[in-house]
Amino acid sequence: KGAAPRRRRAHTKARENDESDVDVAMFQFTVGLPFIDDDDLPTALAATCALMLAANHAAAESNGDGLAFTETVGIALAFTLASVKPLGTMLRDAGALAGAVGANAVEKRRT
């Protein structure tokens, strides 16, 4: 199957002229794997990276400075991939909360 783009359309009003519509198209590419959700892909890649690091460490004949540095970089990358989904959820929730707080403040000013 490969990567299949999903297209979303968002219509917004232009600030200069309220009568004209600005058509904004956003493309979101998906992996298209039926057994994994696209939102869970960074976490799955992090787990795969961590498993490969562990296998590489176990199979290494010598533990030199180069191996230690490579493993440190790999662990940092795996941690970063694993933290993408929780951080995205937290930021999305904070944005929704800020939007709700802003809407409440506007509503209080009107009354």
GROMACS .gro file of C-alpha atoms in nm:
model
  111
    1LYS     CA    1   0.000   0.000   0.000
    2GLY     CA    2   0.261   0.258   0.099
    3ALA     CA    3   0.199   0.604   0.231
    4ALA     CA    4  -0.151   0.724   0.160
    5PRO     CA    5  -0.219   1.096   0.201
    6ARG     CA    6  -0.532   1.204   0.381
    7ARG     CA    7  -0.655   1.549   0.293
    8ARG     CA    8  -0.826   1.781   0.536
    9ARG     CA    9  -0.985   2.112   0.447
   10ALA     CA   10  -1.012   2.403   0.677
   11HIS     CA   11  -1.206   2.713   0.586
   12THR     CA   12  -1.116   3.035   0.760
   13LYS     CA   13  -1.226   3.392   0.715
   14ALA     CA   14  -0.966   3.639   0.600
   15ARG     CA   15  -0.904   3.911   0.855
   16GLU     CA   16  -0.884   4.192   0.602
   17ASN     CA   17  -1.208   4.109   0.423
   18ASP     CA   18  -1.477   3.905   0.600
   19GLU     CA   19  -1.651   3.820   0.273
   20SER     CA   20  -1.368   3.619   0.116
   21ASP     CA   21  -1.284   3.262   0.212
   22VAL     CA   22  -0.929   3.139   0.231
   23ASP     CA   23  -0.902   2.774   0.135
   24VAL     CA   24  -0.630   2.600   0.332
   25ALA     CA   25  -0.549   2.239   0.251
   26MET     CA   26  -0.348   2.027   0.492
   27PHE     CA   27  -0.200   1.693   0.392
   28GLN     CA   28  -0.142   1.426   0.653
   29PHE     CA   29   0.056   1.125   0.538
   30THR     CA   30  -0.018   0.788   0.691
   31VAL     CA   31   0.194   0.477   0.697
   32GLY     CA   32  -0.099   0.256   0.604
   33LEU     CA   33  -0.014  -0.040   0.826
   34PRO     CA   34  -0.334  -0.218   0.929
   35PHE     CA   35  -0.195  -0.353   1.258
   36ILE     CA   36  -0.077  -0.021   1.406
   37ASP     CA   37  -0.245   0.315   1.444
   38ASP     CA   38  -0.052   0.610   1.303
   39ASP     CA   39  -0.065   0.787   1.640
   40ASP     CA   40   0.113   0.492   1.804
   41LEU     CA   41   0.390   0.475   1.545
   42PRO     CA   42   0.650   0.683   1.739
   43THR     CA   43   0.602   0.463   2.046
   44ALA     CA   44   0.640   0.145   1.837
   45LEU     CA   45   0.956   0.286   1.676
   46ALA     CA   46   1.095   0.372   2.019
   47ALA     CA   47   1.035   0.018   2.144
   48THR     CA   48   1.196  -0.128   1.830
   49CYS     CA   49   1.495   0.105   1.870
   50ALA     CA   50   1.537   0.005   2.235
   51LEU     CA   51   1.521  -0.366   2.147
   52MET     CA   52   1.779  -0.321   1.873
   53LEU     CA   53   2.007  -0.133   2.113
   54ALA     CA   54   1.980  -0.414   2.367
   55ALA     CA   55   2.053  -0.677   2.101
   56ASN     CA   56   2.351  -0.478   1.974
   57HIS     CA   57   2.488  -0.440   2.327
   58ALA     CA   58   2.451  -0.813   2.393
   59ALA     CA   59   2.615  -0.907   2.063
   60ALA     CA   60   2.907  -0.663   2.094
   61GLU     CA   61   3.241  -0.831   2.160
   62SER     CA   62   3.401  -0.524   2.315
   63ASN     CA   63   3.256  -0.229   2.499
   64GLY     CA   64   3.452   0.071   2.381
   65ASP     CA   65   3.389   0.442   2.398
   66GLY     CA   66   3.231   0.442   2.051
   67LEU     CA   67   2.974   0.182   2.152
   68ALA     CA   68   2.891   0.371   2.471
   69PHE     CA   69   2.843   0.696   2.277
   70THR     CA   70   2.627   0.527   2.013
   71GLU     CA   71   2.413   0.363   2.279
   72THR     CA   72   2.371   0.697   2.458
   73VAL     CA   73   2.253   0.863   2.137
   74GLY     CA   74   2.022   0.568   2.063
   75ILE     CA   75   1.870   0.581   2.412
   76ALA     CA   76   1.813   0.957   2.375
   77LEU     CA   77   1.641   0.902   2.039
   78ALA     CA   78   1.425   0.620   2.176
   79PHE     CA   79   1.324   0.837   2.473
   80THR     CA   80   1.240   1.126   2.241
   81LEU     CA   81   1.025   0.902   2.020
   82ALA     CA   82   0.849   0.755   2.323
   83SER     CA   83   0.767   1.101   2.459
   84VAL     CA   84   0.616   1.239   2.134
   85LYS     CA   85   0.264   1.104   2.187
   86PRO     CA   86   0.227   1.205   2.556
   87LEU     CA   87   0.365   1.552   2.483
   88GLY     CA   88   0.134   1.593   2.185
   89THR     CA   89  -0.165   1.489   2.392
   90MET     CA   90  -0.066   1.724   2.671
   91LEU     CA   91  -0.022   2.017   2.432
   92ARG     CA   92  -0.350   1.943   2.254
   93ASP     CA   93  -0.534   1.928   2.587
   94ALA     CA   94  -0.369   2.251   2.701
   95GLY     CA   95  -0.475   2.421   2.378
   96ALA     CA   96  -0.832   2.301   2.419
   97LEU     CA   97  -0.828   2.417   2.780
   98ALA     CA   98  -0.689   2.756   2.680
   99GLY     CA   99  -0.956   2.786   2.413
  100ALA     CA  100  -1.227   2.700   2.665
  101VAL     CA  101  -1.088   2.948   2.915
  102GLY     CA  102  -1.071   3.217   2.645
  103ALA     CA  103  -1.430   3.144   2.536
  104ASN     CA  104  -1.548   3.168   2.898
  105ALA     CA  105  -1.369   3.501   2.941
  106VAL     CA  106  -1.531   3.641   2.627
  107GLU     CA  107  -1.872   3.516   2.743
  108LYS     CA  108  -1.827   3.681   3.085
  109ARG     CA  109  -1.738   4.013   2.920
  110ARG     CA  110  -2.056   4.007   2.714
  111THR     CA  111  -2.278   3.965   3.020
   0.00000   0.00000   0.00000
